[in-house]
mmCIF file of C-alpha atoms and ligand atoms in Angstrom:
data_model
loop_
_atom_site.group_PDB
_atom_site.id
_atom_site.type_symbol
_atom_site.label_atom_id
_atom_site.label_comp_id
_atom_site.label_asym_id
_atom_site.label_seq_id
_atom_site.Cartn_x
_atom_site.Cartn_y
_atom_site.Cartn_z
ATOM 1 C CA MET A 20 -9.269 -11.586 35.329
ATOM 2 C CA THR A 21 -10.000 -11.016 31.478
ATOM 3 C CA ASP A 22 -7.192 -10.060 29.762
ATOM 4 C CA PRO A 23 -7.927 -6.052 26.685
ATOM 5 C CA PRO A 24 -8.546 -6.273 23.786
ATOM 6 C CA LEU A 25 -5.581 -6.045 21.224
ATOM 7 C CA PRO A 26 -6.624 -4.440 18.336
ATOM 8 C CA PHE A 27 -5.432 -4.755 14.995
ATOM 9 C CA VAL A 28 -3.930 -1.248 14.694
ATOM 10 C CA ASP A 29 -3.581 1.402 17.720
ATOM 11 C CA LEU A 30 -3.807 4.807 15.972
ATOM 12 C CA ALA A 31 -5.005 6.297 20.124
ATOM 13 C CA ALA A 32 -1.791 5.104 21.431
ATOM 14 C CA GLN A 33 0.576 6.534 18.982
ATOM 15 C CA TYR A 34 -2.306 10.149 19.236
ATOM 16 C CA ARG A 35 -1.189 10.156 23.563
ATOM 17 C CA VAL A 36 2.879 10.145 21.974
ATOM 18 C CA LEU A 37 2.695 13.281 19.165
ATOM 19 C CA GLN A 38 -0.393 15.529 20.697
ATOM 20 C CA PRO A 39 1.338 17.853 21.716
ATOM 21 C CA ARG A 40 2.708 17.849 18.417
ATOM 22 C CA ILE A 41 -0.845 17.274 15.909
ATOM 23 C CA GLU A 42 -2.391 19.716 17.771
ATOM 24 C CA ALA A 43 0.287 23.046 17.291
ATOM 25 C CA ARG A 44 0.159 21.502 13.980
ATOM 26 C CA LEU A 45 -4.551 22.274 13.298
ATOM 27 C CA ASN A 46 -4.498 24.937 15.667
ATOM 28 C CA ALA A 47 -1.864 26.715 12.605
ATOM 29 C CA VAL A 48 -3.820 26.037 9.606
ATOM 30 C CA LEU A 49 -7.202 27.047 11.448
ATOM 31 C CA ALA A 50 -6.051 30.730 12.810
ATOM 32 C CA ALA A 51 -4.558 31.249 9.109
ATOM 33 C CA GLY A 52 -7.958 29.540 7.655
ATOM 34 C CA GLN A 53 -6.110 28.162 4.001
ATOM 35 C CA PHE A 54 -7.723 25.156 3.919
ATOM 36 C CA ILE A 55 -7.435 23.987 0.578
ATOM 37 C CA LEU A 56 -3.202 24.369 -0.662
ATOM 38 C CA GLY A 57 -2.194 26.218 2.503
ATOM 39 C CA PRO A 58 2.047 26.506 3.280
ATOM 40 C CA GLU A 59 1.688 23.260 5.168
ATOM 41 C CA VAL A 60 0.550 21.088 1.411
ATOM 42 C CA THR A 61 3.604 22.877 0.153
ATOM 43 C CA GLU A 62 5.954 22.179 2.848
ATOM 44 C CA LEU A 63 5.124 18.752 4.009
ATOM 45 C CA GLU A 64 5.232 18.213 -0.357
ATOM 46 C CA ALA A 65 8.708 19.090 0.275
ATOM 47 C CA ALA A 66 9.297 16.602 3.408
ATOM 48 C CA LEU A 67 7.756 13.984 1.495
ATOM 49 C CA ALA A 68 10.237 14.497 -1.545
ATOM 50 C CA ARG A 69 13.939 14.699 0.618
ATOM 51 C CA PHE A 70 12.084 11.392 2.764
ATOM 52 C CA SER A 71 11.837 9.513 -0.043
ATOM 53 C CA GLY A 72 15.458 10.726 -1.537
ATOM 54 C CA VAL A 73 13.629 11.983 -4.537
ATOM 55 C CA ASP A 74 13.014 15.050 -6.648
ATOM 56 C CA GLN A 75 8.960 15.495 -6.712
ATOM 57 C CA ALA A 76 6.039 14.261 -4.429
ATOM 58 C CA VAL A 77 2.548 15.929 -5.948
ATOM 59 C CA THR A 78 0.055 15.016 -3.023
ATOM 60 C CA VAL A 79 -3.932 13.952 -3.588
ATOM 61 C CA ALA A 80 -6.295 13.687 -1.643
ATOM 62 C CA ASN A 81 -5.933 9.372 -1.774
ATOM 63 C CA GLY A 82 -4.604 7.012 -2.833
ATOM 64 C CA THR A 83 -6.821 5.233 -5.440
ATOM 65 C CA ASP A 84 -6.758 8.793 -6.474
ATOM 66 C CA ALA A 85 -2.844 9.315 -7.183
ATOM 67 C CA LEU A 86 -3.541 5.346 -8.795
ATOM 68 C CA ARG A 87 -5.505 7.285 -10.792
ATOM 69 C CA ILE A 88 -4.436 10.901 -11.756
ATOM 70 C CA ALA A 89 -0.593 8.561 -12.526
ATOM 71 C CA LEU A 90 -2.982 6.385 -15.682
ATOM 72 C CA MET A 91 -5.108 10.162 -16.934
ATOM 73 C CA ALA A 92 -1.137 11.375 -16.676
ATOM 74 C CA GLU A 93 -0.025 8.670 -18.887
ATOM 75 C CA GLY A 94 -2.619 8.703 -21.029
ATOM 76 C CA ILE A 95 -4.390 5.266 -20.695
ATOM 77 C CA GLY A 96 -7.539 4.050 -21.230
ATOM 78 C CA PRO A 97 -10.316 2.559 -23.954
ATOM 79 C CA GLY A 98 -8.123 -1.067 -25.396
ATOM 80 C CA ASP A 99 -4.919 -1.305 -22.960
ATOM 81 C CA ALA A 100 -4.705 -3.543 -20.978
ATOM 82 C CA VAL A 101 -2.789 -2.639 -18.089
ATOM 83 C CA PHE A 102 -1.094 -5.656 -16.058
ATOM 84 C CA VAL A 103 -2.113 -5.795 -12.809
ATOM 85 C CA PRO A 104 -1.268 -8.476 -9.488
ATOM 86 C CA ALA A 105 -4.290 -10.314 -8.750
ATOM 87 C CA PHE A 106 -3.614 -10.334 -5.058
ATOM 88 C CA THR A 107 -4.510 -6.510 -3.779
ATOM 89 C CA PHE A 108 -6.395 -4.803 -2.348
ATOM 90 C CA VAL A 109 -9.427 -3.858 -5.442
ATOM 91 C CA ALA A 110 -8.328 -0.785 -6.359
ATOM 92 C CA THR A 111 -6.123 -1.001 -8.080
ATOM 93 C CA ALA A 112 -7.840 -3.052 -11.059
ATOM 94 C CA GLU A 113 -10.067 -0.603 -10.338
ATOM 95 C CA VAL A 114 -9.057 2.905 -11.846
ATOM 96 C CA VAL A 115 -7.011 0.077 -14.595
ATOM 97 C CA ALA A 116 -11.172 -0.517 -14.344
ATOM 98 C CA ASP A 117 -13.080 2.662 -14.850
ATOM 99 C CA LEU A 118 -10.576 4.672 -17.172
ATOM 100 C CA GLY A 119 -12.358 1.809 -19.435
ATOM 101 C CA ALA A 120 -8.839 0.626 -20.075
ATOM 102 C CA THR A 121 -8.490 -4.106 -18.936
ATOM 103 C CA PRO A 122 -6.590 -5.287 -16.272
ATOM 104 C CA VAL A 123 -5.111 -8.129 -16.523
ATOM 105 C CA PHE A 124 -4.305 -10.351 -13.403
ATOM 106 C CA VAL A 125 -0.886 -11.511 -12.886
ATOM 107 C CA ASP A 126 -0.414 -14.553 -9.940
ATOM 108 C CA ILE A 127 2.248 -13.408 -7.378
ATOM 109 C CA ASP A 128 5.608 -15.432 -6.032
ATOM 110 C CA ARG A 129 5.315 -17.118 -2.711
ATOM 111 C CA ASN A 130 8.620 -15.968 -1.910
ATOM 112 C CA SER A 131 6.504 -12.449 -1.573
ATOM 113 C CA TYR A 132 3.348 -12.746 -2.165
ATOM 114 C CA ASN A 133 3.983 -9.893 -4.734
ATOM 115 C CA LEU A 134 3.429 -9.802 -8.099
ATOM 116 C CA ASP A 135 5.254 -13.035 -9.877
ATOM 117 C CA PRO A 136 8.343 -11.453 -12.671
ATOM 118 C CA ALA A 137 7.906 -14.153 -14.697
ATOM 119 C CA HIS A 138 4.248 -14.773 -15.063
ATOM 120 C CA LEU A 139 4.251 -11.164 -15.709
ATOM 121 C CA ARG A 140 5.836 -12.699 -19.149
ATOM 122 C CA SER A 141 3.907 -14.446 -19.590
ATOM 123 C CA CYS A 142 0.996 -12.115 -19.403
ATOM 124 C CA LEU A 143 1.936 -10.204 -21.765
ATOM 125 C CA GLU A 144 3.333 -12.836 -24.423
ATOM 126 C CA GLU A 145 0.033 -13.514 -24.282
ATOM 127 C CA THR A 146 -1.809 -10.370 -25.123
ATOM 128 C CA VAL A 147 0.880 -9.030 -27.554
ATOM 129 C CA ARG A 148 -0.425 -12.823 -29.187
ATOM 130 C CA ALA A 149 -4.296 -12.139 -29.027
ATOM 131 C CA GLY A 150 -2.997 -8.636 -30.618
ATOM 132 C CA ALA A 151 -6.505 -7.398 -28.690
ATOM 133 C CA LEU A 152 -4.704 -4.725 -26.478
ATOM 134 C CA ARG A 153 -2.505 -2.711 -26.507
ATOM 135 C CA PRO A 154 0.240 -2.754 -22.866
ATOM 136 C CA ARG A 155 0.747 -0.221 -21.537
ATOM 137 C CA ALA A 156 1.497 -0.120 -17.926
ATOM 138 C CA VAL A 157 2.341 -2.447 -15.443
ATOM 139 C CA ILE A 158 1.183 -1.558 -11.365
ATOM 140 C CA PRO A 159 2.984 -3.476 -9.207
ATOM 141 C CA VAL A 160 1.878 -3.302 -5.558
ATOM 142 C CA ASP A 161 4.056 -3.386 -2.473
ATOM 143 C CA LEU A 162 1.664 -5.406 -0.409
ATOM 144 C CA PHE A 163 1.828 -5.553 3.123
ATOM 145 C CA GLY A 164 4.987 -2.923 2.489
ATOM 146 C CA LEU A 165 7.505 -5.073 1.035
ATOM 147 C CA PRO A 166 8.710 -3.663 -2.342
ATOM 148 C CA ALA A 167 7.645 -5.779 -5.549
ATOM 149 C CA ASP A 168 10.789 -6.824 -7.632
ATOM 150 C CA TYR A 169 11.323 -3.216 -9.890
ATOM 151 C CA ALA A 170 14.345 -4.536 -11.360
ATOM 152 C CA ALA A 171 12.972 -7.752 -12.845
ATOM 153 C CA ILE A 172 9.270 -5.688 -13.430
ATOM 154 C CA ALA A 173 11.377 -2.915 -15.963
ATOM 155 C CA ALA A 174 13.813 -5.188 -17.397
ATOM 156 C CA ILE A 175 10.773 -7.462 -18.419
ATOM 157 C CA ALA A 176 8.805 -3.623 -18.966
ATOM 158 C CA ASP A 177 11.423 -1.731 -21.113
ATOM 159 C CA GLU A 178 10.963 -4.768 -24.018
ATOM 160 C CA GLN A 179 7.170 -3.492 -24.752
ATOM 161 C CA GLY A 180 7.531 -0.064 -23.593
ATOM 162 C CA LEU A 181 5.405 -0.889 -20.737
ATOM 163 C CA PHE A 182 4.774 2.206 -18.134
ATOM 164 C CA VAL A 183 5.817 1.343 -14.310
ATOM 165 C CA LEU A 184 3.859 1.940 -12.309
ATOM 166 C CA ALA A 185 3.804 1.185 -8.012
ATOM 167 C CA ASP A 186 1.605 0.594 -6.105
ATOM 168 C CA ALA A 187 3.374 2.072 -2.817
ATOM 169 C CA ALA A 188 -0.191 2.617 -0.271
ATOM 170 C CA GLN A 189 1.245 -0.194 2.176
ATOM 171 C CA SER A 190 5.544 0.136 1.579
ATOM 172 C CA TYR A 191 5.860 4.030 2.664
ATOM 173 C CA GLY A 192 9.225 4.129 4.718
ATOM 174 C CA ALA A 193 10.466 0.238 2.764
ATOM 175 C CA SER A 194 13.251 0.278 0.543
ATOM 176 C CA ARG A 195 15.059 -1.836 -1.076
ATOM 177 C CA GLY A 196 19.024 -1.618 -0.805
ATOM 178 C CA ASN A 197 19.279 2.140 0.091
ATOM 179 C CA GLN A 198 17.230 2.996 -2.015
ATOM 180 C CA ARG A 199 12.827 4.049 -0.517
ATOM 181 C CA VAL A 200 9.941 3.347 -1.733
ATOM 182 C CA GLY A 201 8.836 6.380 -4.757
ATOM 183 C CA SER A 202 12.236 5.732 -6.435
ATOM 184 C CA LEU A 203 11.860 2.516 -6.980
ATOM 185 C CA ALA A 204 9.316 2.932 -9.875
ATOM 186 C CA PRO A 205 9.726 6.127 -12.580
ATOM 187 C CA VAL A 206 6.004 6.571 -10.450
ATOM 188 C CA THR A 207 4.882 5.852 -7.781
ATOM 189 C CA ALA A 208 1.594 6.209 -4.795
ATOM 190 C CA THR A 209 1.022 6.113 -2.615
ATOM 191 C CA SER A 210 -2.450 6.122 0.209
ATOM 192 C CA PHE A 211 -2.351 8.486 3.804
ATOM 193 C CA TYR A 212 -5.341 5.820 5.207
ATOM 194 C CA PRO A 213 -5.138 6.791 8.848
ATOM 195 C CA SER A 214 -4.189 2.407 8.456
ATOM 196 C CA LYS A 215 -0.760 2.875 6.601
ATOM 197 C CA PRO A 216 2.445 2.395 7.552
ATOM 198 C CA LEU A 217 2.162 6.732 7.470
ATOM 199 C CA GLY A 218 -1.410 7.818 7.697
ATOM 200 C CA CYS A 219 -3.327 10.318 8.280
ATOM 201 C CA TYR A 220 -7.085 12.101 10.192
ATOM 202 C CA GLY A 221 -9.249 10.605 6.698
ATOM 203 C CA ASP A 222 -7.784 10.430 3.256
ATOM 204 C CA GLY A 223 -5.039 11.428 1.272
ATOM 205 C CA GLY A 224 -2.328 10.810 -1.153
ATOM 206 C CA CYS A 225 1.367 11.411 -2.673
ATOM 207 C CA LEU A 226 2.529 10.674 -6.453
ATOM 208 C CA PHE A 227 6.422 10.216 -6.342
ATOM 209 C CA THR A 228 8.582 10.714 -9.366
ATOM 210 C CA ASP A 229 11.730 12.114 -10.651
ATOM 211 C CA ASP A 230 10.689 13.536 -13.274
ATOM 212 C CA ALA A 231 9.332 18.041 -13.269
ATOM 213 C CA ALA A 232 7.362 17.138 -16.845
ATOM 214 C CA ARG A 233 5.465 14.930 -14.612
ATOM 215 C CA ALA A 234 5.498 16.080 -12.205
ATOM 216 C CA ASP A 235 3.930 19.194 -13.484
ATOM 217 C CA ARG A 236 1.223 17.112 -16.060
ATOM 218 C CA LEU A 237 0.514 15.325 -11.910
ATOM 219 C CA ARG A 238 -0.390 18.741 -10.298
ATOM 220 C CA ALA A 239 -2.915 19.708 -13.388
ATOM 221 C CA LEU A 240 -4.796 17.017 -13.353
ATOM 222 C CA ARG A 241 -5.265 16.925 -9.371
ATOM 223 C CA GLY A 242 -6.401 20.211 -9.442
ATOM 224 C CA HIS A 243 -8.860 20.654 -12.366
ATOM 225 C CA GLY A 244 -6.543 20.639 -15.339
ATOM 226 C CA PHE A 245 -4.919 23.905 -14.586
ATOM 227 C CA ALA A 246 -2.109 24.975 -16.811
ATOM 228 C CA ALA A 247 0.553 27.745 -14.356
ATOM 229 C CA GLY A 248 -1.147 30.404 -16.943
ATOM 230 C CA GLY A 249 -5.570 29.214 -15.595
ATOM 231 C CA LEU A 250 -6.123 27.764 -17.918
ATOM 232 C CA ALA A 251 -7.749 24.228 -17.936
ATOM 233 C CA VAL A 252 -5.263 22.522 -20.085
ATOM 234 C CA GLU A 253 -7.154 19.421 -20.257
ATOM 235 C CA VAL A 254 -9.164 18.126 -18.129
ATOM 236 C CA GLY A 255 -9.061 17.012 -14.759
ATOM 237 C CA VAL A 256 -10.259 16.221 -11.545
ATOM 238 C CA ASN A 257 -10.890 17.512 -8.061
ATOM 239 C CA SER A 258 -7.834 15.613 -6.116
ATOM 240 C CA ARG A 259 -6.095 17.655 -4.028
ATOM 241 C CA LEU A 260 -5.151 16.953 -0.050
ATOM 242 C CA ASP A 261 -6.244 18.827 2.732
ATOM 243 C CA THR A 262 -4.964 21.470 4.339
ATOM 244 C CA LEU A 263 -5.177 19.957 7.754
ATOM 245 C CA GLN A 264 -4.555 16.938 6.793
ATOM 246 C CA ALA A 265 -0.869 17.787 5.158
ATOM 247 C CA ALA A 266 -0.589 19.545 9.433
ATOM 248 C CA VAL A 267 -0.941 15.687 11.359
ATOM 249 C CA LEU A 268 1.373 14.813 8.378
ATOM 250 C CA LEU A 269 3.921 16.743 8.662
ATOM 251 C CA ALA A 270 3.648 15.964 12.996
ATOM 252 C CA LYS A 271 3.516 12.299 11.770
ATOM 253 C CA LEU A 272 6.810 12.561 9.602
ATOM 254 C CA GLU A 273 9.259 13.564 12.188
ATOM 255 C CA ILE A 274 8.537 10.331 14.517
ATOM 256 C CA PHE A 275 8.493 7.853 11.423
ATOM 257 C CA ALA A 276 11.814 6.776 10.799
ATOM 258 C CA GLU A 277 11.615 5.995 14.878
ATOM 259 C CA GLU A 278 8.404 3.841 13.799
ATOM 260 C CA LEU A 279 9.889 2.265 10.941
ATOM 261 C CA ALA A 280 12.121 0.888 13.190
ATOM 262 C CA ALA A 281 9.584 -0.356 16.420
ATOM 263 C CA ARG A 282 7.235 -2.113 13.754
ATOM 264 C CA GLU A 283 10.601 -3.535 12.397
ATOM 265 C CA ALA A 284 11.335 -4.476 15.872
ATOM 266 C CA VAL A 285 7.641 -6.337 15.679
ATOM 267 C CA ALA A 286 8.249 -8.226 12.913
ATOM 268 C CA GLY A 287 11.200 -9.952 15.037
ATOM 269 C CA ARG A 288 9.164 -10.922 17.317
ATOM 270 C CA TYR A 289 6.582 -12.969 15.819
ATOM 271 C CA ASP A 290 9.254 -14.172 13.569
ATOM 272 C CA ALA A 291 10.865 -14.884 16.734
ATOM 273 C CA ALA A 292 8.289 -17.089 18.420
ATOM 274 C CA LEU A 293 6.987 -17.495 15.187
ATOM 275 C CA ALA A 294 9.473 -19.876 13.280
ATOM 276 C CA GLY A 295 8.864 -23.731 13.598
ATOM 277 C CA ALA A 296 5.417 -23.825 13.308
ATOM 278 C CA VAL A 297 3.667 -21.474 10.392
ATOM 279 C CA THR A 298 4.297 -19.818 7.429
ATOM 280 C CA LEU A 299 6.378 -17.046 8.712
ATOM 281 C CA ALA A 300 6.071 -13.579 6.801
ATOM 282 C CA PRO A 301 8.210 -13.247 3.928
ATOM 283 C CA ARG A 302 11.779 -11.202 4.137
ATOM 284 C CA PRO A 303 13.664 -11.451 0.498
ATOM 285 C CA ALA A 304 16.747 -10.464 1.371
ATOM 286 C CA GLY A 305 17.878 -6.470 -0.207
ATOM 287 C CA SER A 306 14.816 -5.438 0.561
ATOM 288 C CA ALA A 307 13.223 -3.347 3.702
ATOM 289 C CA SER A 308 9.220 -3.557 4.249
ATOM 290 C CA ALA A 309 7.589 -0.897 5.911
ATOM 291 C CA TRP A 310 5.194 -4.051 7.573
ATOM 292 C CA ALA A 311 2.012 -2.362 6.879
ATOM 293 C CA LEU A 312 0.634 -5.478 7.527
ATOM 294 C CA TYR A 313 2.206 -8.250 8.575
ATOM 295 C CA SER A 314 1.092 -11.884 7.508
ATOM 296 C CA ILE A 315 1.673 -15.639 8.169
ATOM 297 C CA LEU A 316 -0.026 -18.608 6.516
ATOM 298 C CA LEU A 317 -2.059 -21.303 8.570
ATOM 299 C CA ASP A 318 -3.265 -24.501 7.357
ATOM 300 C CA ASP A 319 -6.253 -23.942 10.002
ATOM 301 C CA ARG A 320 -6.690 -20.421 9.316
ATOM 302 C CA ASP A 321 -10.096 -19.500 10.136
ATOM 303 C CA ARG A 322 -10.204 -21.478 13.507
ATOM 304 C CA VAL A 323 -7.334 -19.887 14.453
ATOM 305 C CA ARG A 324 -9.419 -16.750 14.022
ATOM 306 C CA ASP A 325 -11.978 -17.573 15.495
ATOM 307 C CA THR A 326 -9.877 -18.588 18.534
ATOM 308 C CA LEU A 327 -7.679 -14.945 18.404
ATOM 309 C CA GLY A 328 -10.765 -13.465 18.672
ATOM 310 C CA GLN A 329 -12.321 -15.039 21.661
ATOM 311 C CA GLN A 330 -10.038 -14.323 23.632
ATOM 312 C CA GLY A 331 -9.861 -10.435 22.022
ATOM 313 C CA ILE A 332 -7.486 -10.494 19.615
ATOM 314 C CA ALA A 333 -7.632 -8.971 16.547
ATOM 315 C CA SER A 334 -6.515 -10.320 13.356
ATOM 316 C CA GLY A 335 -7.539 -9.309 9.388
ATOM 317 C CA VAL A 336 -8.034 -11.651 6.473
ATOM 318 C CA TYR A 337 -6.214 -10.165 3.188
ATOM 319 C CA TYR A 338 -7.075 -10.991 1.164
ATOM 320 C CA ALA A 339 -9.954 -13.404 -0.090
ATOM 321 C CA PRO A 340 -10.547 -14.159 -2.409
ATOM 322 C CA PRO A 341 -7.768 -12.417 -4.984
ATOM 323 C CA LEU A 342 -9.477 -9.884 -7.767
ATOM 324 C CA HIS A 343 -10.452 -12.592 -10.033
ATOM 325 C CA LEU A 344 -12.950 -14.102 -8.113
ATOM 326 C CA HIS A 345 -14.929 -10.767 -6.695
ATOM 327 C CA PRO A 346 -17.829 -11.122 -9.646
ATOM 328 C CA ALA A 347 -17.030 -6.943 -10.219
ATOM 329 C CA TYR A 348 -13.417 -8.202 -12.117
ATOM 330 C CA ALA A 349 -14.468 -11.950 -12.992
ATOM 331 C CA ARG A 350 -15.873 -10.923 -16.675
ATOM 332 C CA PHE A 351 -11.266 -9.859 -16.887
ATOM 333 C CA GLY A 352 -9.963 -13.337 -15.790
ATOM 334 C CA GLY A 353 -9.234 -16.341 -15.996
ATOM 335 C CA GLY A 354 -11.622 -17.919 -13.103
ATOM 336 C CA ALA A 355 -10.547 -19.383 -9.929
ATOM 337 C CA GLY A 356 -8.317 -22.307 -11.020
ATOM 338 C CA SER A 357 -6.381 -20.198 -13.091
ATOM 339 C CA LEU A 358 -4.159 -18.156 -10.588
ATOM 340 C CA PRO A 359 -3.365 -21.538 -8.782
ATOM 341 C CA VAL A 360 -0.612 -19.237 -6.566
ATOM 342 C CA CYS A 361 -3.244 -16.660 -5.235
ATOM 343 C CA GLU A 362 -6.267 -18.742 -5.001
ATOM 344 C CA GLU A 363 -3.736 -20.266 -2.341
ATOM 345 C CA ILE A 364 -1.931 -17.949 -0.973
ATOM 346 C CA SER A 365 -5.858 -16.120 0.048
ATOM 347 C CA HIS A 366 -7.411 -19.345 1.815
ATOM 348 C CA LYS A 367 -3.524 -19.596 3.794
ATOM 349 C CA ILE A 368 -3.398 -15.628 4.701
ATOM 350 C CA LEU A 369 -3.679 -14.305 8.099
ATOM 351 C CA SER A 370 -2.971 -10.633 9.915
ATOM 352 C CA LEU A 371 -1.091 -10.164 13.016
ATOM 353 C CA PRO A 372 -2.130 -6.600 15.187
ATOM 354 C CA MET A 373 1.160 -4.497 13.424
ATOM 355 C CA HIS A 374 1.607 -1.217 14.485
ATOM 356 C CA PRO A 375 5.042 0.105 16.616
ATOM 357 C CA TYR A 376 3.231 0.765 20.079
ATOM 358 C CA LEU A 377 3.045 -2.888 19.460
ATOM 359 C CA ASP A 378 4.482 -4.235 23.008
ATOM 360 C CA ALA A 379 6.735 -6.408 23.443
ATOM 361 C CA ASP A 380 4.520 -8.512 26.104
ATOM 362 C CA SER A 381 1.262 -8.158 23.871
ATOM 363 C CA GLY A 382 3.405 -9.148 20.944
ATOM 364 C CA ARG A 383 4.087 -12.947 23.631
ATOM 365 C CA ARG A 384 0.511 -12.560 24.396
ATOM 366 C CA ILE A 385 -0.658 -12.924 20.468
ATOM 367 C CA CYS A 386 1.925 -16.002 20.359
ATOM 368 C CA ARG A 387 0.883 -17.848 22.643
ATOM 369 C CA ALA A 388 -2.317 -17.716 22.335
ATOM 370 C CA LEU A 389 -2.074 -18.292 18.577
ATOM 371 C CA LEU A 390 0.024 -21.761 19.030
ATOM 372 C CA GLU A 391 -2.063 -23.020 21.725
ATOM 373 C CA ALA A 392 -4.536 -23.272 18.512
ATOM 374 C CA LEU A 393 -2.219 -25.012 16.876
ATOM 375 C CA GLN A 394 -1.755 -28.258 19.449
HETATM 376 C C1 PLP B 417 -5.036 1.287 0.543
HETATM 377 C C2 PLP B 417 -5.274 1.010 -0.466
HETATM 378 C C3 PLP B 417 -4.560 1.722 -1.878
HETATM 379 C C4 PLP B 417 -5.737 2.972 -1.487
HETATM 380 O O1 PLP B 417 -5.388 3.873 -0.892
HETATM 381 P P1 PLP B 417 -6.750 4.506 -0.449
HETATM 382 O O2 PLP B 417 -5.825 5.944 -0.253
HETATM 383 O O3 PLP B 417 -7.567 3.959 0.283
HETATM 384 O O4 PLP B 417 -7.736 5.606 -1.804
HETATM 385 C C5 PLP B 417 -4.873 1.298 -3.362
HETATM 386 N N1 PLP B 417 -3.889 0.373 -3.076
HETATM 387 C C6 PLP B 417 -3.290 -0.843 -1.863
HETATM 388 C C7 PLP B 417 -2.590 -1.743 -2.522
HETATM 389 C C8 PLP B 417 -3.994 0.191 -1.034
HETATM 390 O O5 PLP B 417 -3.637 -0.804 0.566
#
């Protein structure tokens, strides 16, 4: 008898737990018929702001738009340099290039896989010295759910007046010290893509800030640039979160804290079983990850991945290659060898199944298969 396949993320298991609550929420929207900016959207924004410990939450259509709208509100455009880690999902750099600005790729810290503040400083100095671009913003990414080093980044950003936009698409629910993601940067963007720690049943995203005037601007931009009096005061976009998605998220938010604890337990079991055999997922002191992904380093990654796959165990490679080695972004980067840490890690990284419903037996099966593959 063969063992059942183990998926990377198990949304069906979550649905079995939440089905009555989700269906009641969806049915209420269907009965009321207010599919755009219905009362659930306002209710969700208040609940998310409370959860994150910030004053303002502005929902949008997806995480990429959240990043884009935050940069639009800051007036980022041609001639501007925006510093981004090269080890991230393409959206982080895409929004910069799409607005006509220039992404400047920064290497990562091998102890967190997040933006390396020391390399940010040298990239910033180099950009100032070259003189062709105005340094305007930095987008730290909370990769795999672990918050970036916002204190160190803010210290560098403040010297040059850089706007700090947190790409928290993978880290909603995570914290640094006693502060939750959403409150760690002047503006934070997250995603509710279904497989993110807090996911809806389609696309969704949100922006967080403590600045009420900035929140008004973000709200106007997401809805065609309309201000309170019904006048379009600037050129905006259409990027609203559907009421049906807000309904799903309200149901999921009720158990989100428990799910975060369950993710932490899954990560802890991986750590205990794999310690000494592989390079474990980073766990810097003082931070709590949302564990969007649990990622280890292996010298022989591709062979191990094939072996797991033959046993029905899903795994993923995030991210290879790093962004500066993708054809569409090569013109912004320095080519192979220019960012050695993320280039090395992209060859070794492997993400294992991670979701709140991964039980201890399944975790043991994954670790046993992995340790056998390493023999
Ligand atoms: C998922 C993701 C995004 C984009 O979010 P979407 O909701 O899919 O648009 C942006 N940045 C990072 C790091 C992501 O993981």
